[in-house]
Coordinates of C-alpha atoms in Angstrom, one line a residue:
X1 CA -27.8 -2.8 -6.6
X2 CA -24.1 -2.9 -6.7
X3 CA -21.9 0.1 -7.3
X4 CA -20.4 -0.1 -10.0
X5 CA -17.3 1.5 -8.6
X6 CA -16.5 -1.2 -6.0
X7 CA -14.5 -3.8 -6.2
X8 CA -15.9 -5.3 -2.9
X9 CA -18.6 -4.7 -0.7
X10 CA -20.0 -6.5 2.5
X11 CA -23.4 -6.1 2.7
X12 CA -24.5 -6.9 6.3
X13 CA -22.5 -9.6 7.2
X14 CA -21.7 -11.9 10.1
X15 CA -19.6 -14.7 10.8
X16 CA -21.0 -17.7 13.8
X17 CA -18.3 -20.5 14.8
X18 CA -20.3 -23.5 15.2
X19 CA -20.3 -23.3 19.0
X20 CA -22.3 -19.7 18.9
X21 CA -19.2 -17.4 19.2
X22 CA -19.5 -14.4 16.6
X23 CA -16.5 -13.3 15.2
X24 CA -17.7 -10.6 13.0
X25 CA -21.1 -8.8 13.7
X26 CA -23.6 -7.0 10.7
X27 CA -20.1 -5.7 8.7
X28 CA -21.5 -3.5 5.9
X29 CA -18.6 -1.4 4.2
X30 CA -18.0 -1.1 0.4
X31 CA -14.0 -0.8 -0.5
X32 CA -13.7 1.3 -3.9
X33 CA -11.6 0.2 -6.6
X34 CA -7.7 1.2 -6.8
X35 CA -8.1 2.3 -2.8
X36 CA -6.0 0.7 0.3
X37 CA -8.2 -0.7 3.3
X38 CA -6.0 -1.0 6.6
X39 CA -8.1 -3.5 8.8
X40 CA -6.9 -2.1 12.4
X41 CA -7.8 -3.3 15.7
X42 CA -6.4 -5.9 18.6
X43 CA -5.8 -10.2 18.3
X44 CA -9.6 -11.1 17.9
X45 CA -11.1 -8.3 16.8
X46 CA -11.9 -9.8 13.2
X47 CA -9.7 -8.7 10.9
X48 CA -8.3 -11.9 9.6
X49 CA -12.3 -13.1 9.6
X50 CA -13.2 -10.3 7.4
X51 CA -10.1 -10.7 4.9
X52 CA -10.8 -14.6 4.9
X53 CA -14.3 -13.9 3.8
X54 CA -13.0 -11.7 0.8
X55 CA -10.9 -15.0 -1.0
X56 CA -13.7 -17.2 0.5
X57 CA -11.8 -19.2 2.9
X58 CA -15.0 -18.5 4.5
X59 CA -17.7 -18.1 3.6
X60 CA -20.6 -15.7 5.9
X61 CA -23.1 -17.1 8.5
X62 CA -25.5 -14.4 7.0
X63 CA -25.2 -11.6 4.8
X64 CA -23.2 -11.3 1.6
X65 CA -19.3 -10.2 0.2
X66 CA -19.1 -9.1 -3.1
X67 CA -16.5 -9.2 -5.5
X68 CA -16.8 -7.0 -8.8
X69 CA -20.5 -7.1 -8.5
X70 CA -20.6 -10.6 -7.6
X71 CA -21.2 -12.4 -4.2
X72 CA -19.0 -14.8 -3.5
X73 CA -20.8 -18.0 -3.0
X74 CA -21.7 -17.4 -6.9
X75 CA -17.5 -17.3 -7.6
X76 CA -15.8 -21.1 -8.4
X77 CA -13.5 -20.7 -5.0
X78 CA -10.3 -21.1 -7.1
X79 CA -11.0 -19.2 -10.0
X80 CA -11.6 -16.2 -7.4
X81 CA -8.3 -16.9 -5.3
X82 CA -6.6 -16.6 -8.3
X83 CA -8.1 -12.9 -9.4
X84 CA -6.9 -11.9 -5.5
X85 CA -3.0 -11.9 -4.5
X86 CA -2.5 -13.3 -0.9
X87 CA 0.3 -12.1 1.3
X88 CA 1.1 -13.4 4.7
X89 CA 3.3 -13.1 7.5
X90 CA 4.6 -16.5 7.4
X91 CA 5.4 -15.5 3.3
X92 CA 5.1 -19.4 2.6
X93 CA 7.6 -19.5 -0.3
X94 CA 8.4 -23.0 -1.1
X95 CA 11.6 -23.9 0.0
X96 CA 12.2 -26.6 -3.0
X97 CA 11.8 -23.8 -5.3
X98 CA 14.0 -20.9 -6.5
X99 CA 13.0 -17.6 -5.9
X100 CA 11.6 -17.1 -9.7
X101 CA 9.7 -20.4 -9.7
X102 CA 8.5 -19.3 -6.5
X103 CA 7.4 -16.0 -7.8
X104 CA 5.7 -18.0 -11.1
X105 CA 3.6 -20.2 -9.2
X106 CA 0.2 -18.7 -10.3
X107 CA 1.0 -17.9 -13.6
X108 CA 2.3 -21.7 -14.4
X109 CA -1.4 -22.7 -13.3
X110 CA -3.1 -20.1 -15.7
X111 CA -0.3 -21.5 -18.4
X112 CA 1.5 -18.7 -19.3
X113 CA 4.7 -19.8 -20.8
X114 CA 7.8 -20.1 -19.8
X115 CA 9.6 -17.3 -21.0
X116 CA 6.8 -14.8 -20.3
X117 CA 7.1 -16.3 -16.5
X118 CA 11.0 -15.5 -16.2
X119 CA 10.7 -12.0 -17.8
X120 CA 7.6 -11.5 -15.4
X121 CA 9.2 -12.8 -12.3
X122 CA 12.9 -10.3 -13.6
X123 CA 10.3 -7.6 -13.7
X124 CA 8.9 -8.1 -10.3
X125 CA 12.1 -8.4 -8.7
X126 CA 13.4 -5.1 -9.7
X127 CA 10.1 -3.3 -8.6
X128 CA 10.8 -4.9 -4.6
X129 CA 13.9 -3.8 -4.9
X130 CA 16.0 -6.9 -5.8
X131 CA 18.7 -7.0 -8.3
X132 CA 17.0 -10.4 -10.6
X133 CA 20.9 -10.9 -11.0
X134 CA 21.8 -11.7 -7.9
X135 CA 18.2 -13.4 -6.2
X136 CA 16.4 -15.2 -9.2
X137 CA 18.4 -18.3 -8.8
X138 CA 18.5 -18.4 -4.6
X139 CA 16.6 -20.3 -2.8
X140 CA 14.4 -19.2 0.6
X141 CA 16.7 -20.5 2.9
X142 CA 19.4 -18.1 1.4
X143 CA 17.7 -14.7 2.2
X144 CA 17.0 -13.0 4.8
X145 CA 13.4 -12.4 6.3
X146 CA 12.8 -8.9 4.4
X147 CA 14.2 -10.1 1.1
X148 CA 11.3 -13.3 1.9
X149 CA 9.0 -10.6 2.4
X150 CA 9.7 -8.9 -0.9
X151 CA 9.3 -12.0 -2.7
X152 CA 5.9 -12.9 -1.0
X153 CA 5.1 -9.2 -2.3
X154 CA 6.1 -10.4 -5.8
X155 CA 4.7 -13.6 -6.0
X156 CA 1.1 -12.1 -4.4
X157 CA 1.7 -9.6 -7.8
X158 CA 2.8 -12.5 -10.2
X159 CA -0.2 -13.0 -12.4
X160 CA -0.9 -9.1 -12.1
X161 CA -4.6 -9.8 -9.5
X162 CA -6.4 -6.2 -9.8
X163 CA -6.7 -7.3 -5.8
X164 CA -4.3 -7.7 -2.9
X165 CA -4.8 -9.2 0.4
X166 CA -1.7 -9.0 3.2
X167 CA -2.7 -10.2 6.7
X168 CA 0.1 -8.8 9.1
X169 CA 2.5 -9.1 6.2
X170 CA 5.4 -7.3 8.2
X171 CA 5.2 -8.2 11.5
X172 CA 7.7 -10.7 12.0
X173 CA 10.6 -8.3 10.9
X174 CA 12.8 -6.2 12.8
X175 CA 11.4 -2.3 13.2
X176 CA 14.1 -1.1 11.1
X177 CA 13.5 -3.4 8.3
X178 CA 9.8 -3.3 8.8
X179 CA 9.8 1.0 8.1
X180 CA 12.1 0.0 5.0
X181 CA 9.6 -2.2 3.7
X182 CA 6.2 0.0 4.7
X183 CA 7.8 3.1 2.5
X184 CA 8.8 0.8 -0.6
X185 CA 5.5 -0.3 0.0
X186 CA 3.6 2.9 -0.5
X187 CA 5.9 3.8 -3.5
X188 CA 4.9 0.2 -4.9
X189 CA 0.4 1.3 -4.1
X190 CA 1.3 4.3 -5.9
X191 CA 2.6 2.4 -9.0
X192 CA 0.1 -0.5 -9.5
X193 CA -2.9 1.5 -8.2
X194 CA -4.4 -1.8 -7.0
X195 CA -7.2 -2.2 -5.1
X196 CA -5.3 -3.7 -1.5
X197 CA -6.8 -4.8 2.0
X198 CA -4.3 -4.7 4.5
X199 CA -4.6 -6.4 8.4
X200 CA -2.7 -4.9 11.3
X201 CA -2.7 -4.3 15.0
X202 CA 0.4 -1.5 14.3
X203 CA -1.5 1.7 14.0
X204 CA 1.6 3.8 12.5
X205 CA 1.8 1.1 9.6
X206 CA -2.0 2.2 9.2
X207 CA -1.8 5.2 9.2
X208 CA 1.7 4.8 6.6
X209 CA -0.6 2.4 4.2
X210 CA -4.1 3.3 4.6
X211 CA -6.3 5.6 1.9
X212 CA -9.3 4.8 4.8
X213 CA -8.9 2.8 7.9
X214 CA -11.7 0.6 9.6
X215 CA -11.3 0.0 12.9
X216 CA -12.6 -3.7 14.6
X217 CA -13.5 -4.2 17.8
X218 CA -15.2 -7.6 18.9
X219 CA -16.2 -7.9 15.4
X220 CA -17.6 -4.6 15.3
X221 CA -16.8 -1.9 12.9
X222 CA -16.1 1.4 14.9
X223 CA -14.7 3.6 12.5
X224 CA -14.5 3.4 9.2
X225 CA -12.5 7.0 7.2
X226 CA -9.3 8.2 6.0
X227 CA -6.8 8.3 9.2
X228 CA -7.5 11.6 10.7
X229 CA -11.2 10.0 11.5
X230 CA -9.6 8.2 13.7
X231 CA -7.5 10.5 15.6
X232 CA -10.6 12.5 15.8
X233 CA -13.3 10.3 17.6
X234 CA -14.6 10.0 20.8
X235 CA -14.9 6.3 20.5
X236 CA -12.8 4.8 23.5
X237 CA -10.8 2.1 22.0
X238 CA -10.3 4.6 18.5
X239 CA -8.8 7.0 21.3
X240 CA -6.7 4.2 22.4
X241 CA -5.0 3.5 19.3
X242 CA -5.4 7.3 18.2
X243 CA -2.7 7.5 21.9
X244 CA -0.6 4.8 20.5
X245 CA -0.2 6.6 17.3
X246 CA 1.4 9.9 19.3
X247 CA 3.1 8.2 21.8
X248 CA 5.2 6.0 18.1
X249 CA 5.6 9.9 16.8
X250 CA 7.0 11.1 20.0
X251 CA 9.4 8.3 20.2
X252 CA 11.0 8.1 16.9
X253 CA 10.8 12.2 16.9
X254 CA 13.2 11.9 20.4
X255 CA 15.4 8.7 18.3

């Protein structure tokens, strides 16, 4: 049976390429409503395989994802993207656009009208930190890469998901920015209480974001708890990271 708690669960599940290479190997985790998931572990471990099988860009070579009770293969693929936010690191704002119509995107499919979009999109830009004033009438190519982030923020929170998906969302900014960004971030989780997977290979913006992490390795999960599980086991690559999270401390305590 499903719990009736979780707003996604994987339930033994793998993930084949065609040509026999697993990505993701017997995943079984259930992430509980309102909580933050950080997805940590190194370039092909499987975190982006395991997000992709959560909006069913994928779909599993065995096993089962569930989303509020239901597995995905049930779900029409487009009426479940829409119930989940999607934030990348690329942000993919449309450059034709202004930054509200950008942020409206979703809701103009679901046919909300016009007005409740531009008070929706004001609303959303004040809660990234950006005066509607001054940004709703820009367009991409007139902000800089944190203010792109923000909107890709607001546009994943547009039509108000009760999920949120960000693959690597901050990685292409610059470390100062980046910290900027993780702590609004955590004040913005705090707010929305909304249930959120996050991927990333930056263990201090884990342990920032994270309610539990899971830790990939070859597909494998290897630990799965709030942060402190991490720091401690004996697993060798959870020591690894556990190492790259006090040698970050260490640096920024000496800056």
């Amino acid at each position: 049976m499903s719990n009736p708690q979780a707003a996604i669960e994987f339930r033994e599940v793998s993930f084949v390429l065609a040509a026999g290479k697993k990505l993701l190997a017997n995943l079984s985790l259930t992430i509980a409503q309102g909580e933050t998931l950080v997805l940590l572990g190194r370039s092909g471990s499987g975190k982006t395989t395991t997000m992709k099988l959560i909006n069913r860009l994928l779909d599993p070579t065995s096993g089962e994802v569930r989303i509020e009770g239901k597995a995905t293969q049930e779900w029409d693929p487009i009426r479940l993207r829409r119930r989940i936010g999607y934030v990348i690191q690329e942000i993919g704002l449309f450059p034709h656009l202004t930054v509200e119509e950008n942020i409206g995107v979703v809701p103009r499919l679901e046919g909300w009208q016009p007005e409740k979009i531009k008070l929706r999109a004001r609303e959303l830009l004040a809660m990234v930190s950006l005066d509607p004033d001054k940004f709703a009438d820009r367009y991409p190519r007139e902000l800089s890469g944190g203010q792109r982030q923000r909107i890709g923020v607001a546009r994943a929170l547009a039509a108000d998901p009760p999920m949120i998906l960000l693959d690597e969302p901050f990685g292409a900014l610059d470390p100062i920015t980046r910290r900027e960004i993780q702590e609004e971030f955590r004040s913005l989780q705090q707010q929305l209480g909304k249930t959120m997977v996050f991927v990333t290979h930056d263990v201090g913006e884990a342990f920032t974001l994270a309610s539990r992490i899971g830790l990939l390795k070859d597909g494998e999960l290897i630990v799965l708890g709030p942060p402190d599980d991490l720091l401690a086991s004996a697993d060798p690559e959870a020591r690894a990271f556990a190492q790259c999270f006090h040698d970050t401390r260490a640096v920024r305590r000496e800056s």
